[in-house]
Every structure is written in C-alpha cells, then in structure tokens.
Amino acid sequence: VIMVASVTAFMVAGRFGLAPATNRKSGPVEGKGALTLTDRDPGLVSKDPAGFTGADVLAFGALGHVVGAGIILGLQNAGTIN
C-alpha cells in the first residue's frame, strides 16, 4: 500500500503539472517567480493530451519507488511495521 501510494502520488504530480517533466521545464520567468513551469517541445512523441511521455513515466515511477522504499525502511527501523 505504501509503494502504490508513493508511486501514484509522483505520477499524479507529473501528469497534472505539479512537477517539472520533459515537456515542462522549470526556471525563473520575469514577473511570475523563480520556479515557474513553462511549456517546451522536447522532441518526444506522446499521444497523451498533457504530453506525458514514456520518459516521464520511468522517471516519476523510479522517484516514487525510491521515496516508497525510504518510507518502508524508515518505518521498519522505527519498529512500526515488521
């Protein structure tokens, strides 16, 4: 359950534009702030309306697994789960 929730959270963040992805870079934009997501053409083909690519799936899935493993190992170390 922990791993599913962790990976799902990162996939949702990437898919709905809450995190930088291959078609949205982050950086300063005058008048908008220091960390603004702006659209760009990455050159990758995607049939997803939001432009979520295979590279995004692999990247956000890996990040979700790393965070999920950290949560599981931390809870095991604390003695909360076996």
C-alpha positions as semicolon CSV with decimal commas, in nm:
position;residue;x (nm);y (nm);z (nm)
1;V;0,000;0,000;0,000
2;I;0,285;0,238;0,082
3;M;0,460;0,176;-0,250
4;V;0,139;0,212;-0,451
5;A;0,054;0,540;-0,277
6;S;0,406;0,677;-0,322
7;V;0,429;0,595;-0,694
8;T;0,073;0,719;-0,755
9;A;0,148;1,050;-0,583
10;F;0,452;1,113;-0,804
11;M;0,273;1,006;-1,122
12;V;-0,017;1,241;-1,046
13;A;0,223;1,525;-0,970
14;G;0,398;1,477;-1,302
15;R;0,089;1,416;-1,512
16;F;-0,109;1,714;-1,389
17;G;0,176;1,964;-1,400
18;L;0,273;1,987;-1,034
19;A;0,631;1,885;-1,112
20;P;0,872;1,950;-1,400
21;A;0,857;1,695;-1,682
22;T;1,011;1,653;-2,027
23;N;0,766;1,899;-2,182
24;R;0,763;2,147;-1,891
25;K;1,091;2,291;-1,772
26;S;1,122;2,488;-1,452
27;G;1,307;2,812;-1,411
28;P;1,276;3,182;-1,350
29;V;1,022;3,373;-1,556
30;E;1,011;3,751;-1,528
31;G;0,702;3,860;-1,340
32;K;0,598;3,506;-1,241
33;G;0,857;3,392;-0,989
34;A;1,175;3,193;-0,959
35;L;1,026;2,845;-1,008
36;T;0,771;2,861;-1,290
37;L;0,683;2,570;-1,519
38;T;0,693;2,668;-1,886
39;D;0,597;2,454;-2,186
40;R;0,860;2,345;-2,438
41;D;0,893;2,097;-2,724
42;P;1,111;1,808;-2,604
43;G;1,104;1,629;-2,939
44;L;0,941;1,321;-2,783
45;V;0,620;1,180;-2,931
46;S;0,324;1,136;-2,697
47;K;-0,045;1,071;-2,759
48;D;-0,129;1,195;-2,411
49;P;-0,314;1,531;-2,414
50;A;-0,086;1,669;-2,144
51;G;0,227;1,544;-2,322
52;F;0,321;1,286;-2,056
53;T;0,590;1,073;-2,223
54;G;0,744;0,733;-2,157
55;A;1,050;0,903;-2,012
56;D;0,823;1,082;-1,764
57;V;0,661;0,753;-1,660
58;L;1,000;0,594;-1,599
59;A;1,137;0,896;-1,412
60;F;0,838;0,955;-1,187
61;G;0,794;0,581;-1,128
62;A;1,157;0,550;-1,019
63;L;1,129;0,852;-0,793
64;G;0,810;0,711;-0,639
65;H;0,984;0,380;-0,573
66;V;1,282;0,550;-0,408
67;V;1,058;0,752;-0,176
68;G;0,837;0,449;-0,106
69;A;1,139;0,236;-0,018
70;G;1,263;0,511;0,213
71;I;0,927;0,523;0,390
72;I;0,917;0,145;0,430
73;L;1,275;0,123;0,558
74;G;1,219;0,414;0,795
75;L;0,904;0,258;0,939
76;Q;1,081;-0,077;0,978
77;N;1,367;0,092;1,159
78;A;1,123;0,269;1,389
79;G;0,956;-0,065;1,467
80;T;0,617;0,045;1,331
81;I;0,599;-0,233;1,071
82;N;0,770;-0,573;1,054
